[in-house]
């Protein structure tokens, strides 16, 4: 009886050992990393696509409108009086009042802008400089003259040693976009033609390249901001934020406090190999690739990139810059 019991125990032990060996072998087999050649196309595609995201997140970022405020030039009245069929300047106030203003164009010089359309009766407008009838649409328009200290026969007016030389082709420069006092001081408006109108659009692009685990650690600084202390410099503002203006319009804005870093890097794909220092498995792969920073082609460096299997597809799990 005792011998039979020992035999049973030995048999069970052998079965358990065999099962353990089988499970270990199966685990090792199932946990093997994929062949490098099967990953190569995906690896190249991910690295190539990551350059844009790197630039958006850490490099120069999306292009923004320059921070330009509309400058208002004080309008100064001047008066006219009738002189037969013409109108001339009057030193005294009259019923015929127009406005002018002056400003400096960095490329042209000092400029005089002046109105020329005068309302003389209901529905009647005349050109006080060149004569002829105008319409109400001309009432808000200006002509321009260069203010010069040198005598010029073409001057339309002169006074106090200044000559006003007509600039018939001049167009006052207008900025593409103007900021207002109500706009956030630490953020600039991303251009509408930059390719991204919301933070959600940036995230969609990033999540097609980088793994969720990696992006979780990145999103806080890029889209939320980090407060380290209550001091003036204790807050790292989010690099991008969605903003609603005073008229209810939505805009993507980029922090103007961030210092960009160099993110350009060229990878030599023919040097791609499985990392020997970091062991890969079925869900996490580490690949070594030689690379260089553009302009320093002779200074190659081996970069180890991490890839992880997520929802049946491989994604970058480390930055490529």
Coordinates of C-alpha atoms in Angstrom, one line a residue:
X1 CA 0.0 0.0 0.0
X2 CA 2.8 2.3 1.0
X3 CA 4.7 1.6 -2.2
X4 CA 1.6 2.2 -4.3
X5 CA 1.1 5.6 -2.6
X6 CA 4.8 6.6 -3.3
X7 CA 4.4 5.5 -6.9
X8 CA 1.3 7.7 -7.3
X9 CA 3.0 10.7 -5.7
X10 CA 6.0 10.2 -8.0
X11 CA 3.7 10.0 -11.0
X12 CA 1.9 13.2 -10.1
X13 CA 5.2 14.9 -9.5
X14 CA 6.4 13.9 -12.9
X15 CA 3.2 15.2 -14.5
X16 CA 3.5 18.5 -12.7
X17 CA 7.1 18.9 -13.7
X18 CA 6.3 18.0 -17.3
X19 CA 3.4 20.5 -17.3
X20 CA 5.6 23.2 -15.8
X21 CA 8.3 22.6 -18.5
X22 CA 5.6 22.7 -21.2
X23 CA 4.2 26.0 -19.8
X24 CA 7.6 27.6 -19.5
X25 CA 8.5 26.5 -23.1
X26 CA 5.2 27.8 -24.4
X27 CA 5.6 31.1 -22.6
X28 CA 9.1 31.6 -23.9
X29 CA 7.9 30.7 -27.4
X30 CA 4.8 33.0 -27.2
X31 CA 6.9 35.8 -25.8
X32 CA 9.4 35.9 -28.5
X33 CA 9.8 39.2 -30.3
X34 CA 8.7 39.4 -34.0
X35 CA 11.4 39.2 -36.7
X36 CA 13.0 42.5 -37.4
X37 CA 12.3 42.3 -41.1
X38 CA 8.5 42.0 -40.4
X39 CA 8.7 45.2 -38.4
X40 CA 11.0 47.2 -40.7
X41 CA 8.3 48.9 -42.8
X42 CA 6.3 49.9 -39.7
X43 CA 9.3 51.2 -37.9
X44 CA 10.4 53.4 -40.9
X45 CA 6.8 54.7 -41.3
X46 CA 6.5 55.6 -37.6
X47 CA 9.9 57.3 -37.4
X48 CA 9.2 59.3 -40.6
X49 CA 5.8 60.4 -39.2
X50 CA 7.2 61.3 -35.8
X51 CA 9.3 64.2 -37.1
X52 CA 6.2 66.4 -37.6
X53 CA 4.9 65.6 -34.1
X54 CA 8.3 66.2 -32.6
X55 CA 8.4 69.6 -34.2
X56 CA 4.9 70.5 -33.0
X57 CA 5.6 69.3 -29.4
X58 CA 9.2 70.3 -28.7
X59 CA 10.6 72.1 -31.7
X60 CA 9.5 75.5 -33.2
X61 CA 5.9 74.4 -33.0
X62 CA 3.0 75.4 -35.2
X63 CA 3.4 78.8 -36.9
X64 CA 1.5 81.7 -35.3
X65 CA 0.5 85.2 -36.2
X66 CA 3.1 87.8 -35.2
X67 CA 2.0 89.7 -32.2
X68 CA 0.9 92.9 -33.9
X69 CA -1.5 95.4 -32.5
X70 CA -3.5 97.8 -34.7
X71 CA -2.0 101.2 -34.3
X72 CA -4.5 104.1 -34.3
X73 CA -3.3 107.4 -35.8
X74 CA -5.0 110.4 -34.5
X75 CA -7.3 112.0 -37.0
X76 CA -6.8 115.8 -37.3
X77 CA -9.5 117.9 -38.9
X78 CA -8.8 120.4 -41.7
X79 CA -11.2 122.8 -43.3
X80 CA -12.0 124.0 -46.8
X81 CA -13.7 126.9 -48.5
X82 CA -15.2 127.3 -51.9
X83 CA -13.2 129.2 -54.5
X84 CA -15.3 129.3 -57.6
X85 CA -15.6 125.8 -58.8
X86 CA -12.8 124.6 -56.5
X87 CA -12.1 124.1 -52.8
X88 CA -9.1 125.5 -51.1
X89 CA -7.6 125.2 -47.5
X90 CA -9.1 127.5 -44.9
X91 CA -7.4 128.7 -41.8
X92 CA -10.8 129.2 -40.2
X93 CA -13.4 126.6 -39.4
X94 CA -16.0 126.1 -42.1
X95 CA -18.8 123.7 -42.8
X96 CA -16.5 121.7 -45.1
X97 CA -14.4 119.5 -42.8
X98 CA -12.2 116.6 -43.7
X99 CA -9.5 114.7 -41.8
X100 CA -5.8 113.7 -42.2
X101 CA -3.3 111.7 -40.2
X102 CA 0.4 111.1 -40.4
X103 CA 2.6 108.0 -39.8
X104 CA 6.0 106.6 -40.8
X105 CA 6.5 103.8 -43.2
X106 CA 9.9 102.2 -42.6
X107 CA 10.5 101.7 -46.3
X108 CA 9.0 104.9 -47.7
X109 CA 9.3 107.6 -45.0
X110 CA 6.9 110.0 -43.4
X111 CA 3.5 109.7 -44.9
X112 CA 0.5 112.1 -44.9
X113 CA -2.9 110.4 -45.4
X114 CA -5.8 112.7 -46.2
X115 CA -9.4 112.5 -47.1
X116 CA -10.5 113.9 -50.4
X117 CA -14.2 113.2 -50.7
X118 CA -16.4 116.0 -49.4
X119 CA -20.2 115.8 -48.9
X120 CA -21.6 119.1 -50.3
X121 CA -25.3 118.2 -50.2
X122 CA -27.6 115.2 -49.5
X123 CA -26.4 112.4 -51.8
X124 CA -23.8 114.7 -53.4
X125 CA -20.0 114.1 -53.0
X126 CA -17.1 115.8 -54.8
X127 CA -13.4 115.2 -55.2
X128 CA -11.9 118.4 -53.6
X129 CA -8.5 117.6 -55.1
X130 CA -9.1 116.5 -58.7
X131 CA -12.7 117.6 -59.1
X132 CA -15.6 115.5 -60.3
X133 CA -18.4 113.6 -58.5
X134 CA -17.9 110.8 -56.1
X135 CA -20.1 108.5 -54.0
X136 CA -20.6 107.8 -50.3
X137 CA -18.2 104.9 -50.6
X138 CA -15.3 107.3 -51.2
X139 CA -16.1 109.2 -48.0
X140 CA -13.9 106.9 -45.8
X141 CA -11.0 106.6 -48.3
X142 CA -7.7 108.3 -48.0
X143 CA -5.0 109.4 -50.5
X144 CA -1.3 109.5 -49.5
X145 CA 1.6 111.9 -49.9
X146 CA 5.3 111.7 -49.0
X147 CA 6.4 114.4 -46.5
X148 CA 9.7 115.7 -47.7
X149 CA 12.0 118.6 -46.8
X150 CA 13.2 118.8 -50.4
X151 CA 11.3 121.0 -52.8
X152 CA 9.5 119.1 -55.5
X153 CA 7.5 120.5 -58.4
X154 CA 4.9 117.7 -58.0
X155 CA 4.1 118.6 -54.5
X156 CA 0.3 119.1 -53.9
X157 CA 1.0 121.4 -50.9
X158 CA 3.8 122.9 -49.0
X159 CA 4.1 124.6 -45.6
X160 CA 6.7 125.2 -43.0
X161 CA 9.5 123.9 -45.2
X162 CA 7.7 120.6 -45.9
X163 CA 6.6 119.4 -49.3
X164 CA 3.8 116.9 -49.8
X165 CA 4.5 114.7 -52.8
X166 CA 1.6 112.6 -54.1
X167 CA 1.9 108.8 -53.8
X168 CA -0.9 107.6 -56.1
X169 CA 0.2 103.9 -56.0
X170 CA 0.8 103.8 -52.3
X171 CA -1.2 101.2 -50.3
X172 CA -1.1 101.4 -46.5
X173 CA 0.3 98.2 -45.1
X174 CA -2.2 96.0 -43.2
X175 CA -1.1 93.2 -41.0
X176 CA -2.7 89.8 -41.8
X177 CA -3.8 89.5 -38.2
X178 CA -4.2 92.0 -35.3
X179 CA -4.2 91.2 -31.6
X180 CA -6.3 93.0 -29.1
X181 CA -5.8 93.9 -25.4
X182 CA -8.2 91.2 -24.4
X183 CA -6.1 88.4 -26.0
X184 CA -4.1 86.2 -23.6
X185 CA -0.7 87.7 -23.0
X186 CA 1.2 84.4 -22.9
X187 CA -0.3 82.8 -26.0
X188 CA -0.2 83.6 -29.7
X189 CA -2.8 82.6 -32.3
X190 CA -1.9 79.6 -34.5
X191 CA -2.4 80.3 -38.1
X192 CA -5.5 78.8 -39.6
X193 CA -3.4 77.3 -42.5
X194 CA -1.1 75.5 -40.1
X195 CA -3.0 72.3 -40.5
X196 CA -4.4 72.1 -37.0
X197 CA -7.3 74.1 -35.6
X198 CA -7.8 72.4 -32.2
X199 CA -5.7 70.5 -29.6
X200 CA -7.9 67.5 -30.4
X201 CA -6.6 67.5 -34.0
X202 CA -3.0 67.5 -32.7
X203 CA -3.8 64.6 -30.4
X204 CA -5.3 62.6 -33.3
X205 CA -2.1 63.0 -35.3
X206 CA 0.2 62.2 -32.3
X207 CA -1.8 59.1 -31.4
X208 CA -1.3 57.7 -34.8
X209 CA 2.4 57.6 -34.1
X210 CA 3.2 57.4 -30.4
X211 CA 1.9 54.9 -27.9
X212 CA -0.7 55.9 -25.4
X213 CA 1.6 55.2 -22.4
X214 CA 4.2 57.5 -23.8
X215 CA 1.7 60.3 -24.7
X216 CA 0.2 60.2 -21.2
X217 CA 3.5 61.5 -19.8
X218 CA 3.7 64.2 -22.5
X219 CA 0.2 65.5 -22.7
X220 CA 0.3 67.2 -19.2
X221 CA 3.0 69.6 -20.2
X222 CA 1.8 70.1 -23.8
X223 CA -1.9 70.6 -23.2
X224 CA -2.5 71.1 -19.5
X225 CA 0.5 72.8 -17.9
X226 CA 2.4 72.0 -14.8
X227 CA 2.5 74.0 -11.6
X228 CA 5.6 73.4 -9.5
X229 CA 5.2 76.2 -7.0
X230 CA 3.2 79.3 -6.2
X231 CA 6.1 81.6 -7.3
X232 CA 6.0 83.7 -10.4
X233 CA 8.1 81.2 -12.3
X234 CA 6.6 78.2 -10.7
X235 CA 4.1 77.4 -13.6
X236 CA 4.9 75.8 -16.9
X237 CA 2.1 76.9 -19.2
X238 CA 0.7 74.4 -21.6
X239 CA 2.2 74.8 -25.0
X240 CA -1.1 74.6 -26.8
X241 CA -4.6 75.5 -25.6
X242 CA -8.0 76.0 -27.1
X243 CA -9.3 79.6 -26.8
X244 CA -12.7 81.1 -27.3
X245 CA -12.5 84.8 -28.2
X246 CA -15.0 87.6 -27.1
X247 CA -17.2 86.9 -30.2
X248 CA -17.4 83.1 -29.4
X249 CA -15.0 82.0 -32.1
X250 CA -12.7 79.1 -31.4
X251 CA -9.0 79.3 -31.9
X252 CA -5.9 77.2 -31.3
X253 CA -3.2 79.1 -29.4
X254 CA 0.5 78.4 -28.7
X255 CA 2.5 79.6 -25.7
X256 CA 5.1 82.2 -26.4
X257 CA 7.0 81.3 -23.3
X258 CA 8.3 78.0 -24.4
X259 CA 11.9 77.7 -25.6
X260 CA 12.0 75.3 -28.6
X261 CA 14.7 72.7 -28.8
X262 CA 16.4 71.1 -31.8
X263 CA 14.4 68.0 -32.9
X264 CA 15.8 67.2 -36.3
X265 CA 17.5 63.8 -36.6
X266 CA 18.2 61.6 -39.6
X267 CA 18.1 57.8 -39.1
X268 CA 20.2 55.4 -41.2
X269 CA 17.6 52.7 -41.7
X270 CA 20.0 50.2 -43.2
X271 CA 21.7 50.0 -39.7
X272 CA 18.5 48.9 -38.0
X273 CA 19.1 46.0 -35.6
X274 CA 17.5 44.5 -32.5
X275 CA 19.0 46.0 -29.3
X276 CA 21.4 43.8 -27.4
X277 CA 21.3 45.9 -24.2
X278 CA 17.5 45.9 -23.9
X279 CA 15.7 42.6 -24.5
X280 CA 12.6 42.6 -26.7
X281 CA 9.6 40.4 -26.3
X282 CA 6.3 39.8 -28.0
X283 CA 4.8 43.2 -27.0
X284 CA 7.8 45.5 -26.5
X285 CA 10.6 45.8 -29.0
X286 CA 13.8 47.8 -28.7
X287 CA 15.7 48.6 -31.9
X288 CA 19.1 50.3 -32.3
X289 CA 19.5 52.6 -35.3
X290 CA 22.5 54.8 -36.2
X291 CA 21.6 58.4 -36.7
X292 CA 23.0 62.0 -36.9
X293 CA 21.8 65.5 -36.5
X294 CA 21.6 67.3 -39.9
X295 CA 24.8 69.2 -40.5
X296 CA 26.8 66.8 -38.4
X297 CA 26.8 63.8 -40.7
X298 CA 30.1 62.6 -39.4
X299 CA 29.0 62.4 -35.8
X300 CA 26.7 59.4 -35.9
X301 CA 25.1 58.2 -32.7
X302 CA 23.3 54.9 -32.0
X303 CA 19.7 55.6 -30.7
X304 CA 17.7 52.9 -29.0
X305 CA 14.0 53.3 -29.9
X306 CA 11.2 51.6 -28.0
X307 CA 8.1 50.2 -29.8
X308 CA 5.0 48.7 -28.1
X309 CA 2.1 46.6 -29.4
X310 CA -1.1 48.4 -28.8
X311 CA -4.5 47.2 -30.1
X312 CA -2.8 44.9 -32.6
X313 CA -0.5 47.5 -34.0
X314 CA 3.0 48.8 -33.2
X315 CA 3.6 52.3 -32.0
X316 CA 6.6 54.3 -30.9
X317 CA 7.1 54.3 -27.1
X318 CA 10.0 56.7 -27.0
X319 CA 10.8 60.1 -28.6
X320 CA 12.8 60.0 -31.8
X321 CA 14.6 63.4 -31.6

